[in-house]
Structure formats: C-alpha cells, structure tokens
Short mmCIF file of C-alpha atoms in Angstrom, two decimals:
data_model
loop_
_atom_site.label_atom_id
_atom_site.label_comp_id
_atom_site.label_asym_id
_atom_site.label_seq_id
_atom_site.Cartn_x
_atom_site.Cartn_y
_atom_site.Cartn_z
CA UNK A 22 -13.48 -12.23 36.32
CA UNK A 23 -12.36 -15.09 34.64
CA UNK A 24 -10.84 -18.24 36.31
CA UNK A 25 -7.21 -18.34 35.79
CA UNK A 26 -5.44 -20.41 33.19
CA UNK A 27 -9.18 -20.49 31.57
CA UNK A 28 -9.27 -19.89 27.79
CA UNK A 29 -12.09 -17.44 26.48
CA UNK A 30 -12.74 -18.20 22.70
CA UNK A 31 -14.81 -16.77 20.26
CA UNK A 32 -16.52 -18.99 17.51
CA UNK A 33 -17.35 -17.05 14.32
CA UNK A 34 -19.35 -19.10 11.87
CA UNK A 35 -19.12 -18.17 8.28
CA UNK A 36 -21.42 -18.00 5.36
CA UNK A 37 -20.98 -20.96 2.56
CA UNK A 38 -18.68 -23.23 4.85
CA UNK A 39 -20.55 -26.16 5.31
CA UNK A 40 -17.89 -27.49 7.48
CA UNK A 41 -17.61 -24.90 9.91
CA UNK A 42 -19.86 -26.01 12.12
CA UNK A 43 -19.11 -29.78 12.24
CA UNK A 44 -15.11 -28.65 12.72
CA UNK A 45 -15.64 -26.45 15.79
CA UNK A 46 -17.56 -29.37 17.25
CA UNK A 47 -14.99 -31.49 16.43
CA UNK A 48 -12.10 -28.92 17.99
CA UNK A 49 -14.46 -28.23 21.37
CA UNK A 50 -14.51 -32.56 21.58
CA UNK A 51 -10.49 -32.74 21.32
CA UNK A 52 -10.42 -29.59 24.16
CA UNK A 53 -12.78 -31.47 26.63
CA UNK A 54 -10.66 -34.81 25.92
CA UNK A 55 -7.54 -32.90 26.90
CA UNK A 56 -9.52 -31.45 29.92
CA UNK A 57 -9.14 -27.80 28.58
CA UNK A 58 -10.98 -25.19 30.76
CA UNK A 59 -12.70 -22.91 28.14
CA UNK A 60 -15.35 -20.28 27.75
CA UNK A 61 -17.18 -19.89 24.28
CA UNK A 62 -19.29 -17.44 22.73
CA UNK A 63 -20.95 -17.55 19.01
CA UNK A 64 -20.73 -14.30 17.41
CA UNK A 65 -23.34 -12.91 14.65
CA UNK A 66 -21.16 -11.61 12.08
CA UNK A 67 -17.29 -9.59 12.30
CA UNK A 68 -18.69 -6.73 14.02
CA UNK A 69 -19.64 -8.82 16.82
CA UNK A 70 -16.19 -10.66 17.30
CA UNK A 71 -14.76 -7.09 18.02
CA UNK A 72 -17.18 -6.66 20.62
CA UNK A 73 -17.24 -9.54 22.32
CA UNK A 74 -12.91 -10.01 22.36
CA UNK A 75 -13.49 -6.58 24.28
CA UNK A 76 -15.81 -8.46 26.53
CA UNK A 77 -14.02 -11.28 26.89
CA UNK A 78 -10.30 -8.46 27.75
CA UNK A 79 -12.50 -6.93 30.23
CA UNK A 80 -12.88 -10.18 31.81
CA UNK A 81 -9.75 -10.90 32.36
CA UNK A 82 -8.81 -13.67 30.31
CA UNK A 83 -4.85 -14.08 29.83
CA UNK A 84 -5.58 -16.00 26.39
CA UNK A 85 -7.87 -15.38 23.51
CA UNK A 86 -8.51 -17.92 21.16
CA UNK A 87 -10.68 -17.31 17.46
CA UNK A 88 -12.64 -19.84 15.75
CA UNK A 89 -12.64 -18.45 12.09
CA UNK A 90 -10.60 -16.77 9.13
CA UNK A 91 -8.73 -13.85 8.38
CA UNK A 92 -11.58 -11.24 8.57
CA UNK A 93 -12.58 -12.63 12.30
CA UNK A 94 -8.99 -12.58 13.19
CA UNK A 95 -8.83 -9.26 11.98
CA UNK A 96 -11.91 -7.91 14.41
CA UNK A 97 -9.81 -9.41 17.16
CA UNK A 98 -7.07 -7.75 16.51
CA UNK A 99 -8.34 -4.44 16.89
CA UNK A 100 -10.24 -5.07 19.67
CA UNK A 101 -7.37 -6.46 21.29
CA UNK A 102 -5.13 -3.06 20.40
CA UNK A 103 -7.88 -0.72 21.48
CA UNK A 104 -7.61 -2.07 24.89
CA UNK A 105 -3.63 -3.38 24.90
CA UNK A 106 -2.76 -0.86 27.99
CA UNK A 107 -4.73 -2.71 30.31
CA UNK A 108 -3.85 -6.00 29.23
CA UNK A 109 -1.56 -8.20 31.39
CA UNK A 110 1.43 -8.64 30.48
CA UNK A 111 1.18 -12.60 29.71
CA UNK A 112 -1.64 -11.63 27.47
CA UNK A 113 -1.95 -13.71 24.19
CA UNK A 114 -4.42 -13.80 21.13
CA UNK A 115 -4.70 -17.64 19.15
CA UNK A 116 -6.28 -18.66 16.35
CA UNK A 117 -8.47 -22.23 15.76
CA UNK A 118 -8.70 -21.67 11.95
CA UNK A 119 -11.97 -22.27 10.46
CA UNK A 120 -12.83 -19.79 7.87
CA UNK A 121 -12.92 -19.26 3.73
CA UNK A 122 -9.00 -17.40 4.18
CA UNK A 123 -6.97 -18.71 6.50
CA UNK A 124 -3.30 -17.15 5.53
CA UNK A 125 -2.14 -15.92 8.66
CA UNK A 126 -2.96 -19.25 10.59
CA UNK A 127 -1.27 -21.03 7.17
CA UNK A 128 2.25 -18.89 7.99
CA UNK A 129 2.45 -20.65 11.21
CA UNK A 130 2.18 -24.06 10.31
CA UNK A 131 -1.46 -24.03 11.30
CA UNK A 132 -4.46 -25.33 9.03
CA UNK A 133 -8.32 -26.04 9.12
CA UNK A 134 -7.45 -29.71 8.42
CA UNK A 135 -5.10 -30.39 11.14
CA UNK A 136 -7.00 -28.33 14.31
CA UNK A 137 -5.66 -30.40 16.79
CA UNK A 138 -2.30 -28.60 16.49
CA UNK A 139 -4.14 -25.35 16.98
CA UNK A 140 -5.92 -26.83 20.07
CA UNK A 141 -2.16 -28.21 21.19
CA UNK A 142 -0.37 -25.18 21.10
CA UNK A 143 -2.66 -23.08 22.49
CA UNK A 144 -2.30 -25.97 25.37
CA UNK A 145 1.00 -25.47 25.39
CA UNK A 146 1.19 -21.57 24.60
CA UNK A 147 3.82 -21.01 23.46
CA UNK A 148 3.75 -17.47 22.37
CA UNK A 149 6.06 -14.78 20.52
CA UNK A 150 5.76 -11.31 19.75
CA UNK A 151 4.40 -10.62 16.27
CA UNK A 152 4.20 -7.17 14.20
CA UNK A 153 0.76 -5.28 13.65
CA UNK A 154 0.32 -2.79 10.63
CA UNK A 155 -1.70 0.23 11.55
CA UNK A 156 -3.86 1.96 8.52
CA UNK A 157 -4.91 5.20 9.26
CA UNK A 158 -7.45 6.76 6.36
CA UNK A 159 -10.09 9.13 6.32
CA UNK A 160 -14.15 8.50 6.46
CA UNK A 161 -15.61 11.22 5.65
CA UNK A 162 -13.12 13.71 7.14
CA UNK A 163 -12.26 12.49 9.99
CA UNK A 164 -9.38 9.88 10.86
CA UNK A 165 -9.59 6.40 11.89
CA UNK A 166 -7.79 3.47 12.73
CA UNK A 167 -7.72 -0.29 12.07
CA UNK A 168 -4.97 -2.55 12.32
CA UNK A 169 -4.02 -5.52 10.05
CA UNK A 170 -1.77 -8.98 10.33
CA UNK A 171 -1.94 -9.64 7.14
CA UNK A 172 -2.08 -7.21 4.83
CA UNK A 173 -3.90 -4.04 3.08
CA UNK A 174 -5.45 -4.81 -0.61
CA UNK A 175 -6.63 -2.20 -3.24
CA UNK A 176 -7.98 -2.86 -6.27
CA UNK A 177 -7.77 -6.41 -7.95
CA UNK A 178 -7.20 -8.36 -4.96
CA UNK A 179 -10.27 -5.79 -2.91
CA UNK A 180 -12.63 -6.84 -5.74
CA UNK A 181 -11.97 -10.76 -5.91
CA UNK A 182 -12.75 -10.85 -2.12
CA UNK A 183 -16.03 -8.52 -2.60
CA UNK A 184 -16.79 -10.66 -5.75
CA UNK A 185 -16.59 -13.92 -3.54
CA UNK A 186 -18.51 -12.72 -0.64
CA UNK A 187 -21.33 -11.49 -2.63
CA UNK A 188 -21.32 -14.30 -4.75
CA UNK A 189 -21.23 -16.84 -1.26
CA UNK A 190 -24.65 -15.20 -0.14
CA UNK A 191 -26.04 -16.13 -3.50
CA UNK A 192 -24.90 -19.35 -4.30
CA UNK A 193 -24.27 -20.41 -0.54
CA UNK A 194 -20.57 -21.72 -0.94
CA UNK A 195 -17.58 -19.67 -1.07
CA UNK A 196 -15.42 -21.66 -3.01
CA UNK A 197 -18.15 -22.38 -5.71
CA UNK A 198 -18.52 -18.72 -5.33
CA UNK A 199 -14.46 -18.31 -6.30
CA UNK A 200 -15.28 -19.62 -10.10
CA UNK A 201 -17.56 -16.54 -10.79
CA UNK A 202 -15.23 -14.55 -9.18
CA UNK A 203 -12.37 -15.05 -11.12
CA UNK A 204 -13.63 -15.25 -14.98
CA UNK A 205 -15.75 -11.64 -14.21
CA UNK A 206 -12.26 -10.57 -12.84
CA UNK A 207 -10.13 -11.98 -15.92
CA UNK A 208 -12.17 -10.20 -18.84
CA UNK A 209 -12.13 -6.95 -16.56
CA UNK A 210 -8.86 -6.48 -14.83
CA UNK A 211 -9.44 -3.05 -14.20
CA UNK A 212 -6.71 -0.18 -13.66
CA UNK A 213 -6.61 2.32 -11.42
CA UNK A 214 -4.62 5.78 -10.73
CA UNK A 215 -2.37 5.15 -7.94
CA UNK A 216 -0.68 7.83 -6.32
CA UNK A 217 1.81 7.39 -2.77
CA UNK A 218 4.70 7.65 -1.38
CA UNK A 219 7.21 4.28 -0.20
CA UNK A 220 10.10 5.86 1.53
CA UNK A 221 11.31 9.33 -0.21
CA UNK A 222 10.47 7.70 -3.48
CA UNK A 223 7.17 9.01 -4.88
CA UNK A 224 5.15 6.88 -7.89
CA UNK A 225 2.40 8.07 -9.74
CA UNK A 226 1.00 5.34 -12.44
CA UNK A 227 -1.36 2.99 -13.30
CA UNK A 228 -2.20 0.05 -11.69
CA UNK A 229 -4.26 -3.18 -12.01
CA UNK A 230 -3.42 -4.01 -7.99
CA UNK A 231 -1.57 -3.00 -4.89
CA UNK A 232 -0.64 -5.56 -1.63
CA UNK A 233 0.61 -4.06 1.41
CA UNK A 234 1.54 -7.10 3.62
CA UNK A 235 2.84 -7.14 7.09
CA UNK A 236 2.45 -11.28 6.09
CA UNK A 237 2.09 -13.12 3.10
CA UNK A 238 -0.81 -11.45 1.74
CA UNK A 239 -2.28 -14.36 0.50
CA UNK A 240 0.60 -15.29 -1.71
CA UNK A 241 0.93 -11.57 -3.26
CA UNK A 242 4.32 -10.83 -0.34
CA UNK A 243 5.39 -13.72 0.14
CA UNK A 244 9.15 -12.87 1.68
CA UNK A 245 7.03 -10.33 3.97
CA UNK A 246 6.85 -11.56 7.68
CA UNK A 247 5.51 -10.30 10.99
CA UNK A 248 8.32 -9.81 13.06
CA UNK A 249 11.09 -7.61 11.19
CA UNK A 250 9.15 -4.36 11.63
CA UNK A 251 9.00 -3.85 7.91
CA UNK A 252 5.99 -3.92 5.42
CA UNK A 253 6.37 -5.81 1.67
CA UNK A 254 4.56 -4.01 -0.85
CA UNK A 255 3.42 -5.37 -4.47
CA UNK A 256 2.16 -3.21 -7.22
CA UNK A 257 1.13 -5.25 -10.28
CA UNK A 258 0.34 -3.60 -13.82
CA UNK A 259 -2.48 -4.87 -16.27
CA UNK A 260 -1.16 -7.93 -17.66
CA UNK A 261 -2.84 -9.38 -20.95
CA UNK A 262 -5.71 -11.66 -19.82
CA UNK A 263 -4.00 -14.90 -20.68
CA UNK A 264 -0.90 -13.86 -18.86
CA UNK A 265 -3.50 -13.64 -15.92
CA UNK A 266 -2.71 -17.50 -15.80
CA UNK A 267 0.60 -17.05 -15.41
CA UNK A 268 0.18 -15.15 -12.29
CA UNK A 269 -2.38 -16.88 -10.68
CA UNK A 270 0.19 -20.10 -11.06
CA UNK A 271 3.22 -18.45 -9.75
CA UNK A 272 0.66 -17.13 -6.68
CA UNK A 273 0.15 -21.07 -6.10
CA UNK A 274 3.74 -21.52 -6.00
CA UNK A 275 5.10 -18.68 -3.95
CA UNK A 276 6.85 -17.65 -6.75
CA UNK A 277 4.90 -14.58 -6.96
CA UNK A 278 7.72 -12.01 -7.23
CA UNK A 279 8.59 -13.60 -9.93
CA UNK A 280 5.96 -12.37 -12.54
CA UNK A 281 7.11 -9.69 -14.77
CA UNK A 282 4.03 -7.37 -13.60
CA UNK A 283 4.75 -7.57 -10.43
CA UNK A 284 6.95 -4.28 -8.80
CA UNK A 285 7.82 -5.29 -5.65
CA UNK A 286 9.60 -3.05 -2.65
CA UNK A 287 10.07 -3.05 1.09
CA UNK A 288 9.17 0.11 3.42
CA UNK A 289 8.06 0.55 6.92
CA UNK A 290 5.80 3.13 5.99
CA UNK A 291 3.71 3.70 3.18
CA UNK A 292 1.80 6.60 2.40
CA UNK A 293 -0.86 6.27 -0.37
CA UNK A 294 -2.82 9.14 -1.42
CA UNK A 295 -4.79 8.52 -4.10
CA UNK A 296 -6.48 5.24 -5.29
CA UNK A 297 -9.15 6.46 -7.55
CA UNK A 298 -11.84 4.93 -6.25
CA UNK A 299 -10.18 1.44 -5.93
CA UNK A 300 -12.04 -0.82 -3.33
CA UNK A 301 -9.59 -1.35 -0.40
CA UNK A 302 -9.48 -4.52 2.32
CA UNK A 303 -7.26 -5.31 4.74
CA UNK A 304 -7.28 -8.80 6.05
CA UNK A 305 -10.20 -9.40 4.00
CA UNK A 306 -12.54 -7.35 5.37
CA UNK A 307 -13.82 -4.12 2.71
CA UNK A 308 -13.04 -0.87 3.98
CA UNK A 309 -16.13 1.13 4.09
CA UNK A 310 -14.80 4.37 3.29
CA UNK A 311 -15.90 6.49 0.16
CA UNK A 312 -12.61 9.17 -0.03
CA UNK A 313 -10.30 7.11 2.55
CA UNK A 314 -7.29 9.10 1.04
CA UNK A 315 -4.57 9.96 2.36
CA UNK A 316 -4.37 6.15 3.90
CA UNK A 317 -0.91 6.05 6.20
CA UNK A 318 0.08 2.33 6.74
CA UNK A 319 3.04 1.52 9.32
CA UNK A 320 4.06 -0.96 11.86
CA UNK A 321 3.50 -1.28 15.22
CA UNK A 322 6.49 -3.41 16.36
CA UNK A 323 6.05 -6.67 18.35
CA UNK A 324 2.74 -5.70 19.69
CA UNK A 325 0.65 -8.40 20.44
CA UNK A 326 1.67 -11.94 22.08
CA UNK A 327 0.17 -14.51 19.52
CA UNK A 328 0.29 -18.46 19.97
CA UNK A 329 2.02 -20.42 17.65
CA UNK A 330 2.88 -23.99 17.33
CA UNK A 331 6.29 -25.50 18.46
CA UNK A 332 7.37 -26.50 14.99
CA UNK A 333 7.49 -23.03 13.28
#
C-alpha cells in the first residue's frame, strides 16, 4: 500500500511534443525542491494510463496526479469511475498538463507554461467536486461506457483531431501537423445526417458538427462548466468556406456562440441516434465504434474530487 500523503502520478509522453519530456523533468525537479513524496510511472500509450490509474487506486493512493493532455486525462477518468466505490473518501484526481490539448487543465487556470502552479496546488490540494458526462453507445451490439470532462465531438471537430494525430505520426509535430489539418478540413467541411433528441425537443437535419461539452469543449461551449449538472450542446451547419474564418476567429475569442452557424442549447441529457457515420471523440480520444447509435450522454453530478488551484 502506498505511504500516506504520497502522490502516485502517471507520466504520459506524447507523440510530436518535443517538449514533453524536458517539461516533466523540469516539474519532477520543482517536486523534489519542495520535498514532495511521489511515485511515477511512464505509460506506453492511453490504454496504458487507464491501467495503470487502476494500479495506482488499488494501491491506495489518496491523490492521483497526470502528466499529459486531454486524451490521458480522459483514460484516468474512467479508470478512476470504474473503481470510485472503493475509493476513500478524500480521494482526488490532478492534472500536470503536458500534452497537444490541454482545455480542461486551461478552465482552471492551469497551463503547460506555468507547471509550477500545477505542482503547487496539488501541494496544497485543494480540491472541489467537479461533474463527469457519461456516454453510453453501442459496439457492435452491446453497450458500453466511457466518461468525459470535457466534452463529446462528432463530425468536424472528430475529424480535425483524427486529421492531426495521423498527420503528428507522419510529420512528427502536432502543431505542424494542425496546418494540414485544417486546409484538407476547409475545402471539405463535410455534412452529416444528425438525428437526437435534447430534452422533449427532437431535430432531424444536417449538420457540418456537433459539441457536447460538460466544459468548454475546446472553445465550441464555452458558457458550459463542470459543476452545474448540465451539458452545453453546439450544432453548427455548413458555413461557406471563407466564413470558416470567421468561426475559427470567434473560437479564439470565446465568442463562439456568436457565429450565425452555430445552434446552441443546454440539456442534461442528450440522446443522439443517428450520426451517419460521423467520426465521434470525446475528450479527444476517437471512439472506436462502427454503429455506436443510439449514444445516451448525461451527467454524473459532482463525482470525482479534482485539484484545482487557489485562484480559480
């Protein structure tokens, strides 16, 4: 079992950041200054973070931190809500971010540039209750389950982060990889038939890209938070290319909601049964599913302990 008070953290390098490595050095320096008692492992790839933050809850560590992004976050996450019953009640997950998308870390104040107010607040834990969205689709026939902090994409938004990934093992850097992934994504802007169901209201139409965020959603919900027990959902129609550049700009600003193609509504829970064969992510990580209709997306109210820094 593990000592008490130490920290057990998980450090998930990622493909085409050249400065992952030399930050987590940098961040396990500024812990051993500070005389932090830690325990690290060095996962292989996402599948590998789940299975080690199960590890590491077995153990009996009272605080989790992450070394990474959104998709690493994300395994934690559901490791952490597979096994929540048998967590103690102090339990808390924390995030050093060091990844390609960092949005959740970037609600709370937190950034890749300044880690030494990740390192401090997980020092001084202070922790609060945030929301988890649940997704529960079909692979293949048979239900499953994965959670999500920041939000579920389909379509658009799906395809930039496949585009970018694939594009990072190529080229070997994934924000030279973001160039080819927006100009294929600007002459194609692809539509899809969306079919589901927010509330009692049902909408059937066409659709260039759907956010679900329990978060900001990378700019695409940006009044959505994760502690009102309510989901933000976006649902943007095909603009004309070079009103593309419009959107992207607003995105930047966090004046998102206030493009004319975006529809934008609040629910806490979302039913969405068709996507015509739409790629789907949540928290940046592709769901794998071929048919994942009907996909069922609530909230699981203030269900994990998370450490966040004093000034948010």
């Amino acid at each position: 079992m593990a000592e008490e008070g130490r920290i057990g953290i998980i450090y998930s390098p990622h493909l085409g950041l050249d400065q992952s490595q030399k930050r987590w050095g940098l961040m396990r320096k500024y812990m051993e200054q500070k005389g932090v008692k830690f325990d690290f492992v060095q996962s292989e790839e996402f599948s590998s973070v789940e299975r080690l933050t199960k590890m590491m809850c077995g153990n009996g560590y009272s605080t989790i931190a992450v070394v990474g992004g959104d998709g690493s976050l994300n395994s934690a996450v559901n490791a952490v809500m597979s096994c929540r019953d048998t967590l103690p009640p102090d339990f808390a997950l924390a995030v050093l971010p060091n990844g390609s998308a960092n949005d959740f870390a970037r609600f709370w104040g937190l950034s890749v540039e300044d880690y030494k107010l990740a390192v401090d607040s997980i020092m001084a834990r202070h922790v609060r209750k945030v929301d988890v969205g649940r997704c529960v689709y079909m692979d293949e026939g048979i239900p499953q389950v994965r959670y999500f902090l920041n939000c579920i994409n389909i379509g658009l938004g799906a395809r930039l982060i496949k585009t970018t990934n694939d594009a990072a093992h190529i080229i070997g850097s994934t924000k030279l990889s973001l160039i080819p992934a927006l100009i294929s994504q600007i002459f194609e802007r692809q539509q899809f038939d969306l079919s589901m169901k927010i509330d009692t209201e049902e909408i059937e139409d066409t659709y260039m890209s759907v956010c679900i965020g329990n978060c900001h959603g990378y700019g695409q919900t940006p009044n959505s938070v994760p502690y009102n027990g309510m989901l933000d959902i976006s649902l943007i129609t095909r603009p004309q290319w070079w009103q593309l550049f419009e959107g992207f700009w607003l995105l930047g600003k966090g004046r998102f909601l206030n493009y004319k193609n975006v529809h934008p509504y609040r629910s806490d829970y979302v039913v969405v049964n068709n996507v015509d064969k739409a790629l789907v992510s949540l928290d940046g990580r592709m769901l794998q599913a071929k048919s994942p209709e009907p996909i069922k997306v609530s909230v699981q109210k203030e269900a994990i302990n998370f450490v966040v820094p004093l000034v948010k």
